[in-house]
mmCIF file of C-alpha atoms in Angstrom:
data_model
loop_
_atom_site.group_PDB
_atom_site.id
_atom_site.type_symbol
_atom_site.label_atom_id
_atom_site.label_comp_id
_atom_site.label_asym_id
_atom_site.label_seq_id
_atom_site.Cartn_x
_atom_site.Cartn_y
_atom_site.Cartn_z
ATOM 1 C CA UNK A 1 -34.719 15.022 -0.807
ATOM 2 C CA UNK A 2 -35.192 16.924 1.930
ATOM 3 C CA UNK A 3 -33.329 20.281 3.319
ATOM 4 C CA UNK A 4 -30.270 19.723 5.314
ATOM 5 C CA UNK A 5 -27.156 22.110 6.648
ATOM 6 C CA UNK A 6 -24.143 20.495 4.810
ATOM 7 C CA UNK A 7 -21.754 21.670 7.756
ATOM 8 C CA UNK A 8 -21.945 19.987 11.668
ATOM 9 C CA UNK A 9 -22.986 22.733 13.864
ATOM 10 C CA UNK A 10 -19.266 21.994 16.062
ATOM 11 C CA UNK A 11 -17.425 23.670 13.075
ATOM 12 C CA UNK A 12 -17.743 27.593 15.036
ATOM 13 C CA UNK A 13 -16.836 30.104 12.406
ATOM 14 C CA UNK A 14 -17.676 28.100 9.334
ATOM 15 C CA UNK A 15 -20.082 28.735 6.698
ATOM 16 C CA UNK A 16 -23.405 26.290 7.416
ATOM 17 C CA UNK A 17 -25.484 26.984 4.161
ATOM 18 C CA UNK A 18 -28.921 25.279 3.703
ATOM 19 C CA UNK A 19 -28.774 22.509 1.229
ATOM 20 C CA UNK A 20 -31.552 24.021 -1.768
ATOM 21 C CA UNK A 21 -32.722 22.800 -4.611
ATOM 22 C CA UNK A 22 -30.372 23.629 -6.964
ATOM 23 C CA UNK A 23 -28.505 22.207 -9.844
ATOM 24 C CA UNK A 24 -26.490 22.170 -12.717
ATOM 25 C CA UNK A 25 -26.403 24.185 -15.629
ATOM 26 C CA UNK A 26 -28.558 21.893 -17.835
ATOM 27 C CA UNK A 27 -28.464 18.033 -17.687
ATOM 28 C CA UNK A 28 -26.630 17.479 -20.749
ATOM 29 C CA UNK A 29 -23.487 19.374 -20.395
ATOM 30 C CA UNK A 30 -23.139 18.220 -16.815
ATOM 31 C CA UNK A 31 -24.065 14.582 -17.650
ATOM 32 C CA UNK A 32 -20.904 15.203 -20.058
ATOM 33 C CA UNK A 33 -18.683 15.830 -17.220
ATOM 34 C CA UNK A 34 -19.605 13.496 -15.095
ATOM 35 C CA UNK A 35 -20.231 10.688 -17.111
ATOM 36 C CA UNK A 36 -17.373 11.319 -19.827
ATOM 37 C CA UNK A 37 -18.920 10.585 -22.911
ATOM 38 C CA UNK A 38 -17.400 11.402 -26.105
ATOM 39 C CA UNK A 39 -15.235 14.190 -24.802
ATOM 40 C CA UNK A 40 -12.263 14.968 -26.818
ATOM 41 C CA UNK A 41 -8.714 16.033 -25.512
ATOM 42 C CA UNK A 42 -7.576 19.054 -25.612
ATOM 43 C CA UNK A 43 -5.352 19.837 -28.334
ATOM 44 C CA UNK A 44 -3.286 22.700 -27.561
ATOM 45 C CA UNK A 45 -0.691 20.311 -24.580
ATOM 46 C CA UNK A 46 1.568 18.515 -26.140
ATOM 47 C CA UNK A 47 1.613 14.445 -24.780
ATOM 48 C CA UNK A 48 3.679 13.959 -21.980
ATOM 49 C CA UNK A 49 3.673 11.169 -19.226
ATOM 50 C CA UNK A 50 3.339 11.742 -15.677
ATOM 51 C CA UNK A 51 6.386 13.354 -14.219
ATOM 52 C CA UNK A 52 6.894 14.542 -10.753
ATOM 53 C CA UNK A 53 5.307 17.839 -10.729
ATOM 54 C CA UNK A 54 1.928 16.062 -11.750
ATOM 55 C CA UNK A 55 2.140 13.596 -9.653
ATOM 56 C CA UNK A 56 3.287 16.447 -6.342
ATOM 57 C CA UNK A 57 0.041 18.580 -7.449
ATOM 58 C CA UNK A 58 -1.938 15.714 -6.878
ATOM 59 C CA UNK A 59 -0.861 13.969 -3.649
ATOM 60 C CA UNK A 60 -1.009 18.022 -2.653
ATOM 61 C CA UNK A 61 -5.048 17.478 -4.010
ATOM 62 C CA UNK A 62 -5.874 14.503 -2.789
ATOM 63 C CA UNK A 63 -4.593 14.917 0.638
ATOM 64 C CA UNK A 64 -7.342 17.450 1.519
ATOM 65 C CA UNK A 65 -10.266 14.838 2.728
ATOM 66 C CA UNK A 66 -12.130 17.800 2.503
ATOM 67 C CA UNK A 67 -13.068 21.303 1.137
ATOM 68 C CA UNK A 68 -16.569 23.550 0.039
ATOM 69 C CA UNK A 69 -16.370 26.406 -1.573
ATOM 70 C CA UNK A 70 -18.293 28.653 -4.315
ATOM 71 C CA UNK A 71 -18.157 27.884 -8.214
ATOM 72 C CA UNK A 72 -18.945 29.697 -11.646
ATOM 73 C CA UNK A 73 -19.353 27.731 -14.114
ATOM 74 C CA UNK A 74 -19.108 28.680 -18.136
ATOM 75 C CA UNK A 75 -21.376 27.007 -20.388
ATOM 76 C CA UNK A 76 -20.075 26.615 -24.175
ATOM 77 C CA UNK A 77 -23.196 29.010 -25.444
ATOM 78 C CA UNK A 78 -21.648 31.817 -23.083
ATOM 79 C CA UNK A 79 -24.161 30.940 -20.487
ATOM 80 C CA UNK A 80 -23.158 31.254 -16.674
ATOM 81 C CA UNK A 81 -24.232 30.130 -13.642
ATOM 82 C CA UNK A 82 -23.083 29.573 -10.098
ATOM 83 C CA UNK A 83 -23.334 27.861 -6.638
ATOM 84 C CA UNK A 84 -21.430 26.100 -3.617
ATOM 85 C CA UNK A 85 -19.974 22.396 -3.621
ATOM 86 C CA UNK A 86 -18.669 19.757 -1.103
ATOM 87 C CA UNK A 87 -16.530 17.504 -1.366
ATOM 88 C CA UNK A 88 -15.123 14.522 0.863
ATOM 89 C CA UNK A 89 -13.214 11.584 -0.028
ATOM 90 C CA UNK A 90 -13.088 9.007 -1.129
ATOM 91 C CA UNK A 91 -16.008 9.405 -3.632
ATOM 92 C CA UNK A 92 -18.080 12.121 -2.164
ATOM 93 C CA UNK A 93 -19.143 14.977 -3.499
ATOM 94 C CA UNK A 94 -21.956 17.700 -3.931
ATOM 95 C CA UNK A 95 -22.792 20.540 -6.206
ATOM 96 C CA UNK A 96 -25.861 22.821 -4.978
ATOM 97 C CA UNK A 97 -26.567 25.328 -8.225
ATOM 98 C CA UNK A 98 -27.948 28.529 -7.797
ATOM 99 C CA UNK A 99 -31.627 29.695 -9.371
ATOM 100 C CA UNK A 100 -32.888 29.417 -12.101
ATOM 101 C CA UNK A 101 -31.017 26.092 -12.730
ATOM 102 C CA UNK A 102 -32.977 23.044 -11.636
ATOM 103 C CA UNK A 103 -30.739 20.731 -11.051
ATOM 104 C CA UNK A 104 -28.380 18.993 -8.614
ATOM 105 C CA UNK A 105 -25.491 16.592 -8.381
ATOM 106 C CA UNK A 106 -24.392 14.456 -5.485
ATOM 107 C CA UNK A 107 -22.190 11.446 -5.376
ATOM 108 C CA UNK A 108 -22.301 9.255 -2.285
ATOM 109 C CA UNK A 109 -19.149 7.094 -3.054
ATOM 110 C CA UNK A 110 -21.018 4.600 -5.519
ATOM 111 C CA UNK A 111 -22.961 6.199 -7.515
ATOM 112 C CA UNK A 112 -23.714 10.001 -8.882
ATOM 113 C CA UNK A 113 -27.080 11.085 -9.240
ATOM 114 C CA UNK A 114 -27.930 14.330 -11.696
ATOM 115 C CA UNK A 115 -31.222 15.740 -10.727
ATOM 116 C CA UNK A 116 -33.842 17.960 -12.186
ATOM 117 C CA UNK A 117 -36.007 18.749 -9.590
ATOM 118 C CA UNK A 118 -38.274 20.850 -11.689
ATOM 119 C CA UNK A 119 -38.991 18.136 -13.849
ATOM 120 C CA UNK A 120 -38.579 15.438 -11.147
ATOM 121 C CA UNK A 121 -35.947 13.038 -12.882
ATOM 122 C CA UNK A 122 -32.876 11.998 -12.227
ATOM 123 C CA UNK A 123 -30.133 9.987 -13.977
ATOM 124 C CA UNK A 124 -27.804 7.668 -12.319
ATOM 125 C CA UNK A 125 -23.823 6.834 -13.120
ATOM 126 C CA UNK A 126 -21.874 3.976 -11.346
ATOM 127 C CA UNK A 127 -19.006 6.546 -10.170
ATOM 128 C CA UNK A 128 -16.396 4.251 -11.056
ATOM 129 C CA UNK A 129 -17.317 4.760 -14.540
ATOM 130 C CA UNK A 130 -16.935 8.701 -14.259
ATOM 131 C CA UNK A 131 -13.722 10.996 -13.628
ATOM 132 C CA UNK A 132 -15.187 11.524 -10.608
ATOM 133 C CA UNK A 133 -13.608 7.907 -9.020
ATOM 134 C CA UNK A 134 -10.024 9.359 -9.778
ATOM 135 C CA UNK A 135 -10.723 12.756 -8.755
ATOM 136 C CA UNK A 136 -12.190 11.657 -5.824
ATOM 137 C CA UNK A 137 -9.838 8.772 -4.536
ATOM 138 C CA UNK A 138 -7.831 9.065 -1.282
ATOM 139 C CA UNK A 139 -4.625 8.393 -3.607
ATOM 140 C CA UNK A 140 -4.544 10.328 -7.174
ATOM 141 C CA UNK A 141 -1.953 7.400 -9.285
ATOM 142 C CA UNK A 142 -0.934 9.506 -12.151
ATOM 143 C CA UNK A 143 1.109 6.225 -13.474
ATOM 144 C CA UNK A 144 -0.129 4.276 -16.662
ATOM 145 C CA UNK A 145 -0.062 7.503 -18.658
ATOM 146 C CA UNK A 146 -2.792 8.598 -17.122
ATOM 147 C CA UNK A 147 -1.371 12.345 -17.455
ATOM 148 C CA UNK A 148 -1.557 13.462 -21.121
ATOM 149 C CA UNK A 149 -0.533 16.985 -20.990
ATOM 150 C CA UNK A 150 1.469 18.894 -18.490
ATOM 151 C CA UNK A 151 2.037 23.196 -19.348
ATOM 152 C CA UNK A 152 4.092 24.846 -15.965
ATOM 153 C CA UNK A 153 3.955 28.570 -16.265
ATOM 154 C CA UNK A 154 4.921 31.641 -13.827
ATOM 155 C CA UNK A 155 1.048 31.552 -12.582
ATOM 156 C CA UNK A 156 -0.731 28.162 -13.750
ATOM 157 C CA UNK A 157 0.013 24.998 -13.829
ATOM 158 C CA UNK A 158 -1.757 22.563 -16.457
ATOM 159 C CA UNK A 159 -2.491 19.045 -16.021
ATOM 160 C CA UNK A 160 -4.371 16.629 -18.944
ATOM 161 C CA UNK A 161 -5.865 13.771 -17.760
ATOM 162 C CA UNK A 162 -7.106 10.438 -19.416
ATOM 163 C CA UNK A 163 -7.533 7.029 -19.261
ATOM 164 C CA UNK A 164 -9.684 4.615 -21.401
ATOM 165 C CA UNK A 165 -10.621 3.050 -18.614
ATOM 166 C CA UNK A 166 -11.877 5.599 -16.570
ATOM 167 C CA UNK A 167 -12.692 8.432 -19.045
ATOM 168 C CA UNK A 168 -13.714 6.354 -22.111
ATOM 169 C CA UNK A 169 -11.969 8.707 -25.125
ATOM 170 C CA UNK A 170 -12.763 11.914 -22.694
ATOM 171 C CA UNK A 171 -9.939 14.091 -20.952
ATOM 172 C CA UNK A 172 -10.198 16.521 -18.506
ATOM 173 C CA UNK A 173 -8.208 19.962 -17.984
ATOM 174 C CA UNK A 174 -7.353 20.689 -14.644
ATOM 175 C CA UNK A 175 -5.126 24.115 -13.470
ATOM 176 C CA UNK A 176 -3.509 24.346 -10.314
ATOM 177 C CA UNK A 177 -1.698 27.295 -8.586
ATOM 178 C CA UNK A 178 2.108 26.771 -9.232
ATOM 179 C CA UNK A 179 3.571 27.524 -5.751
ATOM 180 C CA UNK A 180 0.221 26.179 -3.141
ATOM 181 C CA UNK A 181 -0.696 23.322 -5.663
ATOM 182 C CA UNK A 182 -4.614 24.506 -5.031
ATOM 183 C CA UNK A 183 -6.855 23.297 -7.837
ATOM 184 C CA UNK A 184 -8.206 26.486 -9.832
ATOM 185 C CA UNK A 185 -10.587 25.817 -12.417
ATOM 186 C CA UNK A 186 -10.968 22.832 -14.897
ATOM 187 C CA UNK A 187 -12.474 22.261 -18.227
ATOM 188 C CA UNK A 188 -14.176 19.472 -20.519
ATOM 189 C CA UNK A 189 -14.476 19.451 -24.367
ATOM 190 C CA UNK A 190 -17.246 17.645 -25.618
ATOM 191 C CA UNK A 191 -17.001 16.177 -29.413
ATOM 192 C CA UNK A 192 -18.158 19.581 -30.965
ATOM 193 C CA UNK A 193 -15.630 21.355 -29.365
ATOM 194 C CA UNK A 194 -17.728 22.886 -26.860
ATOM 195 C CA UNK A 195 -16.512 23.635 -23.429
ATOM 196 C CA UNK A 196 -17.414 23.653 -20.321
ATOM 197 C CA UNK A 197 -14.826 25.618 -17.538
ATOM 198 C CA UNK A 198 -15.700 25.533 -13.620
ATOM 199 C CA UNK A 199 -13.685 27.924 -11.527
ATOM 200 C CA UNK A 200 -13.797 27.811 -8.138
ATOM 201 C CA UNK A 201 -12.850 30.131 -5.477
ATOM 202 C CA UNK A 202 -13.705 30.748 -1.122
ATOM 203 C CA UNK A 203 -12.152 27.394 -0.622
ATOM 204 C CA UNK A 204 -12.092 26.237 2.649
ATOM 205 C CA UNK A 205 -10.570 22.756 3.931
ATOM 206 C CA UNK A 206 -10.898 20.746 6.710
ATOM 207 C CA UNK A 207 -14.255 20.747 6.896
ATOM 208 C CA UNK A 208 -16.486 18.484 9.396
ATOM 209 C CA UNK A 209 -19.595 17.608 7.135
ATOM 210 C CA UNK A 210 -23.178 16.426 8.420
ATOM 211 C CA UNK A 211 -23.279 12.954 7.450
ATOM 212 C CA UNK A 212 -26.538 13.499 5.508
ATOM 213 C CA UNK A 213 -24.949 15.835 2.949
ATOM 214 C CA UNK A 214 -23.903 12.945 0.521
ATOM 215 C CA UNK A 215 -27.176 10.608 0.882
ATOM 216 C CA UNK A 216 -28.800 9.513 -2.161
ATOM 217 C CA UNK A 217 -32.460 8.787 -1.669
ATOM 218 C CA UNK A 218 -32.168 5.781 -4.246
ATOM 219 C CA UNK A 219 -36.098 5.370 -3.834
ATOM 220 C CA UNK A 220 -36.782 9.022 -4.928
ATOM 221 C CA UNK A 221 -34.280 8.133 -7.742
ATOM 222 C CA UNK A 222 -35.967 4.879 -8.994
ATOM 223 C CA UNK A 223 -39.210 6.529 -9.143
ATOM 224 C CA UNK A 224 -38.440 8.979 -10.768
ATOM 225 C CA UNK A 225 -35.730 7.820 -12.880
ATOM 226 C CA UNK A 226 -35.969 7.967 -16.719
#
């Protein structure tokens, strides 16, 4: 896939960052995210269904059509890596990881693709069968006790998500700032108890994209697909 500059040259005063080849932290952890296989909930919310300050924070989230920014991302061996992402909704979505990582993640609204560019594979998810299709929607419906977990304190605000039907038996941990609703930082549990925590930070909203940022070269992808 070929270089591009995620932001339209009209947006004066913005960022406009080459697209690289960059990635994820390894395949597997991020394949865990993204695909929500076998990740278990987190253990230390109590249940709770949705209840209006969920369900504010997230009309507050998904009325922001859309945002880049910068990223750090933990790894459950300690391991740390970085990057910038884009997203626009409904469905779209980029992550562009820093060297050494190889590998890349892009969602065009149907499907995500995880790439490893040094080995020249990629794997493919329907996005409706990823977090990613709630997360990403124009409307977040927190209804059908969707919310598992809510924790309000002074600074953070704690949200558990899951639903069979979305996240298989995974959840994911999302904290917002109490008093802008701005998503900080969120975290999956795989089966071992192994997280993974993404914080982000140098938001910026509003954000007029070039349309090629979110392709998905699906021949590239089927040739090299495992």
């Amino acid at each position: 896939m070929n270089e591009i500059t995620p932001v339209r040259d009209t947006n004066e005063g913005l960022e406009q960052p080459g697209v690289t080849r960059r990635g994820l932290l390894s395949a597997v952890s991020m394949a865990g995210v993204f695909a929500a296989v076998g990740l278990s909930p987190v253990a230390a919310l109590a249940q709770a269904p949705a209840n209006a300050t969920a369900q504010k924070i997230a009309n507050h989230f998904s009325s922001v059509k859309t945002m880049m920014g910068e990223f750090v991302q933990f790894g459950p061996r300690g391991e740390q890596t970085g990057g910038k992402f884009y997203i626009e909704r409904p469905g779209k979505l980029r992550f562009n990881y820093e060297d050494p990582s190889p590998m890349r993640v892009i969602s065009d609204g149907n499907n995500v693709v995880i790439g490893n560019m040094k080995l020249k594979t990629w794997d493919i998810y329907p996005l409706s069968k990823t977090p990613l299709s709630l997360l990403l929607s124009d409307k977040i419906d927190l209804s059908n006790d969707k919310v598992k977990g809510v924790k309000e304190e002074p600074d953070l605000t704690t949200i558990v998500l899951g639903d069979k039907s979305i996240f298989g038996e995974a959840t994911i941990t999302l904290m917002f700032d109490p008093k802008t609703f701005d998503l900080r930082q969120w975290t999956t549990t795989d089966t071992q108890n192994k997280d993974t925590t993404v914080m982000i930070f140098n938001v910026q909203t509003g954000v007029d994209f070039d349309k090629r940022v979110f392709n998905i070269n699906y021949d590239e992808v089927r040739r090299r697909g495992k």
